[in-house]
Amino acid sequence: MKKVAIIMGSDSDLPVVAKAADTLGQFGVPCEMHIYSAHRTPEQAKQFSETARENGFGVIIAAAGMAAHLAGAVAANTTLPVIGIPMKSKYLDGIDALLSTVQMPSGIPVATVAIDGAVNAALLAIEILAVTDEDLAAKLKAKRDNDTKTVLEKNKKTELEYNN
């Protein structure tokens, strides 16, 4: 099975991106976490991106806040799918990072999830890997079925309590 790389621009992103690692672990998807900055360690980020495919990765998740150039810098140096997580900041609540992550130029796509959306980034990475992995696809289906069951149980309880 291919690995998923989780790259964050700063260790302050760790509490959020740890949720992605946890989600990947629940599905048995191996991952590695690294701290590379598009601005402070550009050469290391570039080298990691350029060699990610040959090092067994299938998807890269890149989390960054504020200017949020990390996902784009990674995507510019690999043909692997890159998923950007815009991180919330104290100044603009992550809107700056969201816009920086989602506004990629034509030819260098970055899939973008919600601000601090680490769980969805992991699930999207799993969906990408599941295109060629039937066992992983079955695990995703089971999760979706369980999520449906949970919502319907909550609906039934709410209906019984509030609908005469």
mmCIF file with all atom_site columns, C-alpha atoms in Angstrom:
data_model
loop_
_atom_site.group_PDB
_atom_site.id
_atom_site.type_symbol
_atom_site.label_atom_id
_atom_site.label_alt_id
_atom_site.label_comp_id
_atom_site.label_asym_id
_atom_site.label_entity_id
_atom_site.label_seq_id
_atom_site.pdbx_PDB_ins_code
_atom_site.Cartn_x
_atom_site.Cartn_y
_atom_site.Cartn_z
_atom_site.occupancy
_atom_site.B_iso_or_equiv
_atom_site.pdbx_formal_charge
_atom_site.auth_seq_id
_atom_site.auth_comp_id
_atom_site.auth_asym_id
_atom_site.auth_atom_id
_atom_site.pdbx_PDB_model_num
ATOM 1   C CA . MET A 1 1   ? 0.000   0.000  0.000   1.00 0.00 ? 1   MET A CA 1
ATOM 2   C CA . LYS A 1 2   ? 1.188   3.485  -0.808  1.00 0.00 ? 2   LYS A CA 1
ATOM 3   C CA . LYS A 1 3   ? 1.982   5.827  2.092   1.00 0.00 ? 3   LYS A CA 1
ATOM 4   C CA . VAL A 1 4   ? 0.509   9.251  2.718   1.00 0.00 ? 4   VAL A CA 1
ATOM 5   C CA . ALA A 1 5   ? 2.846   12.118 3.552   1.00 0.00 ? 5   ALA A CA 1
ATOM 6   C CA . ILE A 1 6   ? 1.604   14.781 5.932   1.00 0.00 ? 6   ILE A CA 1
ATOM 7   C CA . ILE A 1 7   ? 3.682   17.928 5.730   1.00 0.00 ? 7   ILE A CA 1
ATOM 8   C CA . MET A 1 8   ? 3.071   20.930 7.942   1.00 0.00 ? 8   MET A CA 1
ATOM 9   C CA . GLY A 1 9   ? 4.610   24.359 7.742   1.00 0.00 ? 9   GLY A CA 1
ATOM 10  C CA . SER A 1 10  ? 5.113   24.635 11.493  1.00 0.00 ? 10  SER A CA 1
ATOM 11  C CA . ASP A 1 11  ? 4.913   22.450 14.579  1.00 0.00 ? 11  ASP A CA 1
ATOM 12  C CA . SER A 1 12  ? 2.056   24.688 15.732  1.00 0.00 ? 12  SER A CA 1
ATOM 13  C CA . ASP A 1 13  ? -0.026  22.835 13.091  1.00 0.00 ? 13  ASP A CA 1
ATOM 14  C CA . LEU A 1 14  ? 0.538   19.478 14.806  1.00 0.00 ? 14  LEU A CA 1
ATOM 15  C CA . PRO A 1 15  ? -2.618  19.418 16.992  1.00 0.00 ? 15  PRO A CA 1
ATOM 16  C CA . VAL A 1 16  ? -4.752  19.715 13.856  1.00 0.00 ? 16  VAL A CA 1
ATOM 17  C CA . VAL A 1 17  ? -2.788  17.489 11.481  1.00 0.00 ? 17  VAL A CA 1
ATOM 18  C CA . ALA A 1 18  ? -2.522  14.763 14.115  1.00 0.00 ? 18  ALA A CA 1
ATOM 19  C CA . LYS A 1 19  ? -6.220  14.171 13.383  1.00 0.00 ? 19  LYS A CA 1
ATOM 20  C CA . ALA A 1 20  ? -5.283  13.276 9.804   1.00 0.00 ? 20  ALA A CA 1
ATOM 21  C CA . ALA A 1 21  ? -2.660  10.811 11.016  1.00 0.00 ? 21  ALA A CA 1
ATOM 22  C CA . ASP A 1 22  ? -5.171  9.281  13.435  1.00 0.00 ? 22  ASP A CA 1
ATOM 23  C CA . THR A 1 23  ? -7.766  8.900  10.674  1.00 0.00 ? 23  THR A CA 1
ATOM 24  C CA . LEU A 1 24  ? -5.255  7.288  8.324   1.00 0.00 ? 24  LEU A CA 1
ATOM 25  C CA . GLY A 1 25  ? -4.246  4.928  11.137  1.00 0.00 ? 25  GLY A CA 1
ATOM 26  C CA . GLN A 1 26  ? -7.878  3.871  11.670  1.00 0.00 ? 26  GLN A CA 1
ATOM 27  C CA . PHE A 1 27  ? -7.909  2.683  8.053   1.00 0.00 ? 27  PHE A CA 1
ATOM 28  C CA . GLY A 1 28  ? -4.489  1.027  8.268   1.00 0.00 ? 28  GLY A CA 1
ATOM 29  C CA . VAL A 1 29  ? -2.926  3.530  5.863   1.00 0.00 ? 29  VAL A CA 1
ATOM 30  C CA . PRO A 1 30  ? 0.746   4.181  6.639   1.00 0.00 ? 30  PRO A CA 1
ATOM 31  C CA . CYS A 1 31  ? 1.824   7.793  6.872   1.00 0.00 ? 31  CYS A CA 1
ATOM 32  C CA . GLU A 1 32  ? 4.818   9.936  7.668   1.00 0.00 ? 32  GLU A CA 1
ATOM 33  C CA . MET A 1 33  ? 4.742   13.423 9.138   1.00 0.00 ? 33  MET A CA 1
ATOM 34  C CA . HIS A 1 34  ? 7.291   16.141 8.397   1.00 0.00 ? 34  HIS A CA 1
ATOM 35  C CA . ILE A 1 35  ? 7.758   19.847 9.041   1.00 0.00 ? 35  ILE A CA 1
ATOM 36  C CA . TYR A 1 36  ? 8.884   21.745 5.951   1.00 0.00 ? 36  TYR A CA 1
ATOM 37  C CA . SER A 1 37  ? 8.206   25.400 5.298   1.00 0.00 ? 37  SER A CA 1
ATOM 38  C CA . ALA A 1 38  ? 7.703   26.785 1.804   1.00 0.00 ? 38  ALA A CA 1
ATOM 39  C CA . HIS A 1 39  ? 9.573   29.879 2.985   1.00 0.00 ? 39  HIS A CA 1
ATOM 40  C CA . ARG A 1 40  ? 12.075  28.744 5.630   1.00 0.00 ? 40  ARG A CA 1
ATOM 41  C CA . THR A 1 41  ? 13.067  25.337 4.198   1.00 0.00 ? 41  THR A CA 1
ATOM 42  C CA . PRO A 1 42  ? 12.196  25.572 0.490   1.00 0.00 ? 42  PRO A CA 1
ATOM 43  C CA . GLU A 1 43  ? 14.993  23.281 -0.680  1.00 0.00 ? 43  GLU A CA 1
ATOM 44  C CA . GLN A 1 44  ? 14.010  20.513 1.733   1.00 0.00 ? 44  GLN A CA 1
ATOM 45  C CA . ALA A 1 45  ? 10.326  20.834 0.785   1.00 0.00 ? 45  ALA A CA 1
ATOM 46  C CA . LYS A 1 46  ? 11.285  20.654 -2.891  1.00 0.00 ? 46  LYS A CA 1
ATOM 47  C CA . GLN A 1 47  ? 13.531  17.621 -2.442  1.00 0.00 ? 47  GLN A CA 1
ATOM 48  C CA . PHE A 1 48  ? 10.871  15.767 -0.448  1.00 0.00 ? 48  PHE A CA 1
ATOM 49  C CA . SER A 1 49  ? 8.265   16.518 -3.126  1.00 0.00 ? 49  SER A CA 1
ATOM 50  C CA . GLU A 1 50  ? 10.507  15.508 -6.013  1.00 0.00 ? 50  GLU A CA 1
ATOM 51  C CA . THR A 1 51  ? 11.319  12.132 -4.453  1.00 0.00 ? 51  THR A CA 1
ATOM 52  C CA . ALA A 1 52  ? 7.967   11.331 -2.821  1.00 0.00 ? 52  ALA A CA 1
ATOM 53  C CA . ARG A 1 53  ? 6.737   8.981  -5.550  1.00 0.00 ? 53  ARG A CA 1
ATOM 54  C CA . GLU A 1 54  ? 9.946   6.939  -5.630  1.00 0.00 ? 54  GLU A CA 1
ATOM 55  C CA . ASN A 1 55  ? 9.857   6.802  -1.812  1.00 0.00 ? 55  ASN A CA 1
ATOM 56  C CA . GLY A 1 56  ? 6.501   5.011  -1.831  1.00 0.00 ? 56  GLY A CA 1
ATOM 57  C CA . PHE A 1 57  ? 4.032   7.840  -1.306  1.00 0.00 ? 57  PHE A CA 1
ATOM 58  C CA . GLY A 1 58  ? 0.711   7.973  -3.143  1.00 0.00 ? 58  GLY A CA 1
ATOM 59  C CA . VAL A 1 59  ? -0.733  11.225 -1.786  1.00 0.00 ? 59  VAL A CA 1
ATOM 60  C CA . ILE A 1 60  ? 0.663   14.265 0.020   1.00 0.00 ? 60  ILE A CA 1
ATOM 61  C CA . ILE A 1 61  ? -1.294  16.322 2.532   1.00 0.00 ? 61  ILE A CA 1
ATOM 62  C CA . ALA A 1 62  ? 0.159   19.800 3.103   1.00 0.00 ? 62  ALA A CA 1
ATOM 63  C CA . ALA A 1 63  ? -1.027  21.997 5.979   1.00 0.00 ? 63  ALA A CA 1
ATOM 64  C CA . ALA A 1 64  ? -0.094  25.654 6.283   1.00 0.00 ? 64  ALA A CA 1
ATOM 65  C CA . GLY A 1 65  ? -1.533  28.894 7.576   1.00 0.00 ? 65  GLY A CA 1
ATOM 66  C CA . MET A 1 66  ? -1.386  32.558 6.691   1.00 0.00 ? 66  MET A CA 1
ATOM 67  C CA . ALA A 1 67  ? 0.319   32.842 3.268   1.00 0.00 ? 67  ALA A CA 1
ATOM 68  C CA . ALA A 1 68  ? -0.138  29.040 2.962   1.00 0.00 ? 68  ALA A CA 1
ATOM 69  C CA . HIS A 1 69  ? 2.230   28.469 0.058   1.00 0.00 ? 69  HIS A CA 1
ATOM 70  C CA . LEU A 1 70  ? 3.273   24.980 1.163   1.00 0.00 ? 70  LEU A CA 1
ATOM 71  C CA . ALA A 1 71  ? 0.666   22.959 -0.765  1.00 0.00 ? 71  ALA A CA 1
ATOM 72  C CA . GLY A 1 72  ? 1.415   24.864 -3.955  1.00 0.00 ? 72  GLY A CA 1
ATOM 73  C CA . ALA A 1 73  ? 5.174   24.577 -3.506  1.00 0.00 ? 73  ALA A CA 1
ATOM 74  C CA . VAL A 1 74  ? 4.795   20.826 -2.982  1.00 0.00 ? 74  VAL A CA 1
ATOM 75  C CA . ALA A 1 75  ? 2.428   20.424 -5.942  1.00 0.00 ? 75  ALA A CA 1
ATOM 76  C CA . ALA A 1 76  ? 4.846   22.309 -8.201  1.00 0.00 ? 76  ALA A CA 1
ATOM 77  C CA . ASN A 1 77  ? 7.453   19.624 -7.570  1.00 0.00 ? 77  ASN A CA 1
ATOM 78  C CA . THR A 1 78  ? 5.463   16.382 -7.838  1.00 0.00 ? 78  THR A CA 1
ATOM 79  C CA . THR A 1 79  ? 2.782   14.773 -9.958  1.00 0.00 ? 79  THR A CA 1
ATOM 80  C CA . LEU A 1 80  ? 1.261   13.060 -6.919  1.00 0.00 ? 80  LEU A CA 1
ATOM 81  C CA . PRO A 1 81  ? -2.114  14.320 -5.707  1.00 0.00 ? 81  PRO A CA 1
ATOM 82  C CA . VAL A 1 82  ? -1.677  17.096 -3.129  1.00 0.00 ? 82  VAL A CA 1
ATOM 83  C CA . ILE A 1 83  ? -4.366  17.960 -0.601  1.00 0.00 ? 83  ILE A CA 1
ATOM 84  C CA . GLY A 1 84  ? -4.063  21.320 1.115   1.00 0.00 ? 84  GLY A CA 1
ATOM 85  C CA . ILE A 1 85  ? -5.300  22.000 4.629   1.00 0.00 ? 85  ILE A CA 1
ATOM 86  C CA . PRO A 1 86  ? -5.611  25.742 5.220   1.00 0.00 ? 86  PRO A CA 1
ATOM 87  C CA . MET A 1 87  ? -4.835  26.370 8.885   1.00 0.00 ? 87  MET A CA 1
ATOM 88  C CA . LYS A 1 88  ? -6.701  28.789 11.097  1.00 0.00 ? 88  LYS A CA 1
ATOM 89  C CA . SER A 1 89  ? -4.674  31.730 12.351  1.00 0.00 ? 89  SER A CA 1
ATOM 90  C CA . LYS A 1 90  ? -5.321  34.391 14.953  1.00 0.00 ? 90  LYS A CA 1
ATOM 91  C CA . TYR A 1 91  ? -5.448  37.202 12.417  1.00 0.00 ? 91  TYR A CA 1
ATOM 92  C CA . LEU A 1 92  ? -7.930  36.275 9.684   1.00 0.00 ? 92  LEU A CA 1
ATOM 93  C CA . ASP A 1 93  ? -9.324  32.999 11.088  1.00 0.00 ? 93  ASP A CA 1
ATOM 94  C CA . GLY A 1 94  ? -7.748  31.023 8.246   1.00 0.00 ? 94  GLY A CA 1
ATOM 95  C CA . ILE A 1 95  ? -9.502  32.814 5.395   1.00 0.00 ? 95  ILE A CA 1
ATOM 96  C CA . ASP A 1 96  ? -6.104  34.007 4.154   1.00 0.00 ? 96  ASP A CA 1
ATOM 97  C CA . ALA A 1 97  ? -4.790  30.440 4.141   1.00 0.00 ? 97  ALA A CA 1
ATOM 98  C CA . LEU A 1 98  ? -7.945  29.133 2.464   1.00 0.00 ? 98  LEU A CA 1
ATOM 99  C CA . LEU A 1 99  ? -7.646  31.620 -0.379  1.00 0.00 ? 99  LEU A CA 1
ATOM 100 C CA . SER A 1 100 ? -3.913  30.997 -0.772  1.00 0.00 ? 100 SER A CA 1
ATOM 101 C CA . THR A 1 101 ? -4.439  27.231 -0.900  1.00 0.00 ? 101 THR A CA 1
ATOM 102 C CA . VAL A 1 102 ? -7.434  27.145 -3.202  1.00 0.00 ? 102 VAL A CA 1
ATOM 103 C CA . GLN A 1 103 ? -6.223  29.755 -5.738  1.00 0.00 ? 103 GLN A CA 1
ATOM 104 C CA . MET A 1 104 ? -3.717  27.628 -7.628  1.00 0.00 ? 104 MET A CA 1
ATOM 105 C CA . PRO A 1 105 ? -2.735  28.488 -11.190 1.00 0.00 ? 105 PRO A CA 1
ATOM 106 C CA . SER A 1 106 ? -3.951  26.308 -14.033 1.00 0.00 ? 106 SER A CA 1
ATOM 107 C CA . GLY A 1 107 ? -1.742  23.246 -14.423 1.00 0.00 ? 107 GLY A CA 1
ATOM 108 C CA . ILE A 1 108 ? -0.761  22.834 -10.754 1.00 0.00 ? 108 ILE A CA 1
ATOM 109 C CA . PRO A 1 109 ? -3.870  21.581 -8.938  1.00 0.00 ? 109 PRO A CA 1
ATOM 110 C CA . VAL A 1 110 ? -4.208  21.315 -5.174  1.00 0.00 ? 110 VAL A CA 1
ATOM 111 C CA . ALA A 1 111 ? -7.327  19.738 -3.690  1.00 0.00 ? 111 ALA A CA 1
ATOM 112 C CA . THR A 1 112 ? -8.376  21.911 -0.762  1.00 0.00 ? 112 THR A CA 1
ATOM 113 C CA . VAL A 1 113 ? -10.425 20.979 2.291   1.00 0.00 ? 113 VAL A CA 1
ATOM 114 C CA . ALA A 1 114 ? -11.986 23.195 4.943   1.00 0.00 ? 114 ALA A CA 1
ATOM 115 C CA . ILE A 1 115 ? -9.975  25.347 7.322   1.00 0.00 ? 115 ILE A CA 1
ATOM 116 C CA . ASP A 1 116 ? -8.416  22.917 9.839   1.00 0.00 ? 116 ASP A CA 1
ATOM 117 C CA . GLY A 1 117 ? -10.081 20.073 7.875   1.00 0.00 ? 117 GLY A CA 1
ATOM 118 C CA . ALA A 1 118 ? -7.526  17.383 8.667   1.00 0.00 ? 118 ALA A CA 1
ATOM 119 C CA . VAL A 1 119 ? -10.007 14.512 8.952   1.00 0.00 ? 119 VAL A CA 1
ATOM 120 C CA . ASN A 1 120 ? -11.473 15.248 5.515   1.00 0.00 ? 120 ASN A CA 1
ATOM 121 C CA . ALA A 1 121 ? -7.963  15.585 4.077   1.00 0.00 ? 121 ALA A CA 1
ATOM 122 C CA . ALA A 1 122 ? -7.176  12.091 5.361   1.00 0.00 ? 122 ALA A CA 1
ATOM 123 C CA . LEU A 1 123 ? -10.461 10.686 4.049   1.00 0.00 ? 123 LEU A CA 1
ATOM 124 C CA . LEU A 1 124 ? -9.823  12.240 0.635   1.00 0.00 ? 124 LEU A CA 1
ATOM 125 C CA . ALA A 1 125 ? -6.329  10.718 0.609   1.00 0.00 ? 125 ALA A CA 1
ATOM 126 C CA . ILE A 1 126 ? -7.869  7.346  1.479   1.00 0.00 ? 126 ILE A CA 1
ATOM 127 C CA . GLU A 1 127 ? -10.426 7.724  -1.319  1.00 0.00 ? 127 GLU A CA 1
ATOM 128 C CA . ILE A 1 128 ? -7.610  8.432  -3.782  1.00 0.00 ? 128 ILE A CA 1
ATOM 129 C CA . LEU A 1 129 ? -5.690  5.344  -2.672  1.00 0.00 ? 129 LEU A CA 1
ATOM 130 C CA . ALA A 1 130 ? -8.901  3.273  -2.704  1.00 0.00 ? 130 ALA A CA 1
ATOM 131 C CA . VAL A 1 131 ? -9.228  3.752  -6.468  1.00 0.00 ? 131 VAL A CA 1
ATOM 132 C CA . THR A 1 132 ? -6.790  0.836  -6.828  1.00 0.00 ? 132 THR A CA 1
ATOM 133 C CA . ASP A 1 133 ? -7.271  -0.861 -3.441  1.00 0.00 ? 133 ASP A CA 1
ATOM 134 C CA . GLU A 1 134 ? -10.512 -2.812 -3.011  1.00 0.00 ? 134 GLU A CA 1
ATOM 135 C CA . ASP A 1 135 ? -9.907  -3.520 0.697   1.00 0.00 ? 135 ASP A CA 1
ATOM 136 C CA . LEU A 1 136 ? -9.548  0.183  1.396   1.00 0.00 ? 136 LEU A CA 1
ATOM 137 C CA . ALA A 1 137 ? -12.664 0.898  -0.680  1.00 0.00 ? 137 ALA A CA 1
ATOM 138 C CA . ALA A 1 138 ? -14.588 -1.625 1.439   1.00 0.00 ? 138 ALA A CA 1
ATOM 139 C CA . LYS A 1 139 ? -13.404 0.074  4.647   1.00 0.00 ? 139 LYS A CA 1
ATOM 140 C CA . LEU A 1 140 ? -14.616 3.426  3.311   1.00 0.00 ? 140 LEU A CA 1
ATOM 141 C CA . LYS A 1 141 ? -17.991 1.908  2.431   1.00 0.00 ? 141 LYS A CA 1
ATOM 142 C CA . ALA A 1 142 ? -18.289 0.432  5.928   1.00 0.00 ? 142 ALA A CA 1
ATOM 143 C CA . LYS A 1 143 ? -17.493 3.823  7.475   1.00 0.00 ? 143 LYS A CA 1
ATOM 144 C CA . ARG A 1 144 ? -20.104 5.549  5.329   1.00 0.00 ? 144 ARG A CA 1
ATOM 145 C CA . ASP A 1 145 ? -22.692 2.880  6.207   1.00 0.00 ? 145 ASP A CA 1
ATOM 146 C CA . ASN A 1 146 ? -21.919 3.328  9.908   1.00 0.00 ? 146 ASN A CA 1
ATOM 147 C CA . ASP A 1 147 ? -22.148 7.119  9.607   1.00 0.00 ? 147 ASP A CA 1
ATOM 148 C CA . THR A 1 148 ? -25.564 6.746  7.934   1.00 0.00 ? 148 THR A CA 1
ATOM 149 C CA . LYS A 1 149 ? -26.757 4.431  10.699  1.00 0.00 ? 149 LYS A CA 1
ATOM 150 C CA . THR A 1 150 ? -25.575 6.883  13.383  1.00 0.00 ? 150 THR A CA 1
ATOM 151 C CA . VAL A 1 151 ? -27.396 9.833  11.817  1.00 0.00 ? 151 VAL A CA 1
ATOM 152 C CA . LEU A 1 152 ? -30.605 7.842  11.351  1.00 0.00 ? 152 LEU A CA 1
ATOM 153 C CA . GLU A 1 153 ? -30.507 6.719  14.991  1.00 0.00 ? 153 GLU A CA 1
ATOM 154 C CA . LYS A 1 154 ? -30.139 10.331 16.102  1.00 0.00 ? 154 LYS A CA 1
ATOM 155 C CA . ASN A 1 155 ? -32.980 11.306 13.771  1.00 0.00 ? 155 ASN A CA 1
ATOM 156 C CA . LYS A 1 156 ? -35.258 8.655  15.248  1.00 0.00 ? 156 LYS A CA 1
ATOM 157 C CA . LYS A 1 157 ? -34.475 9.788  18.800  1.00 0.00 ? 157 LYS A CA 1
ATOM 158 C CA . THR A 1 158 ? -35.120 13.434 17.869  1.00 0.00 ? 158 THR A CA 1
ATOM 159 C CA . GLU A 1 159 ? -38.389 12.593 16.113  1.00 0.00 ? 159 GLU A CA 1
ATOM 160 C CA . LEU A 1 160 ? -39.629 10.604 19.103  1.00 0.00 ? 160 LEU A CA 1
ATOM 161 C CA . GLU A 1 161 ? -38.780 13.444 21.493  1.00 0.00 ? 161 GLU A CA 1
ATOM 162 C CA . TYR A 1 162 ? -40.024 16.420 19.490  1.00 0.00 ? 162 TYR A CA 1
ATOM 163 C CA . ASN A 1 163 ? -42.629 15.169 17.006  1.00 0.00 ? 163 ASN A CA 1
ATOM 164 C CA . ASN A 1 164 ? -46.005 14.361 18.519  1.00 0.00 ? 164 ASN A CA 1
#
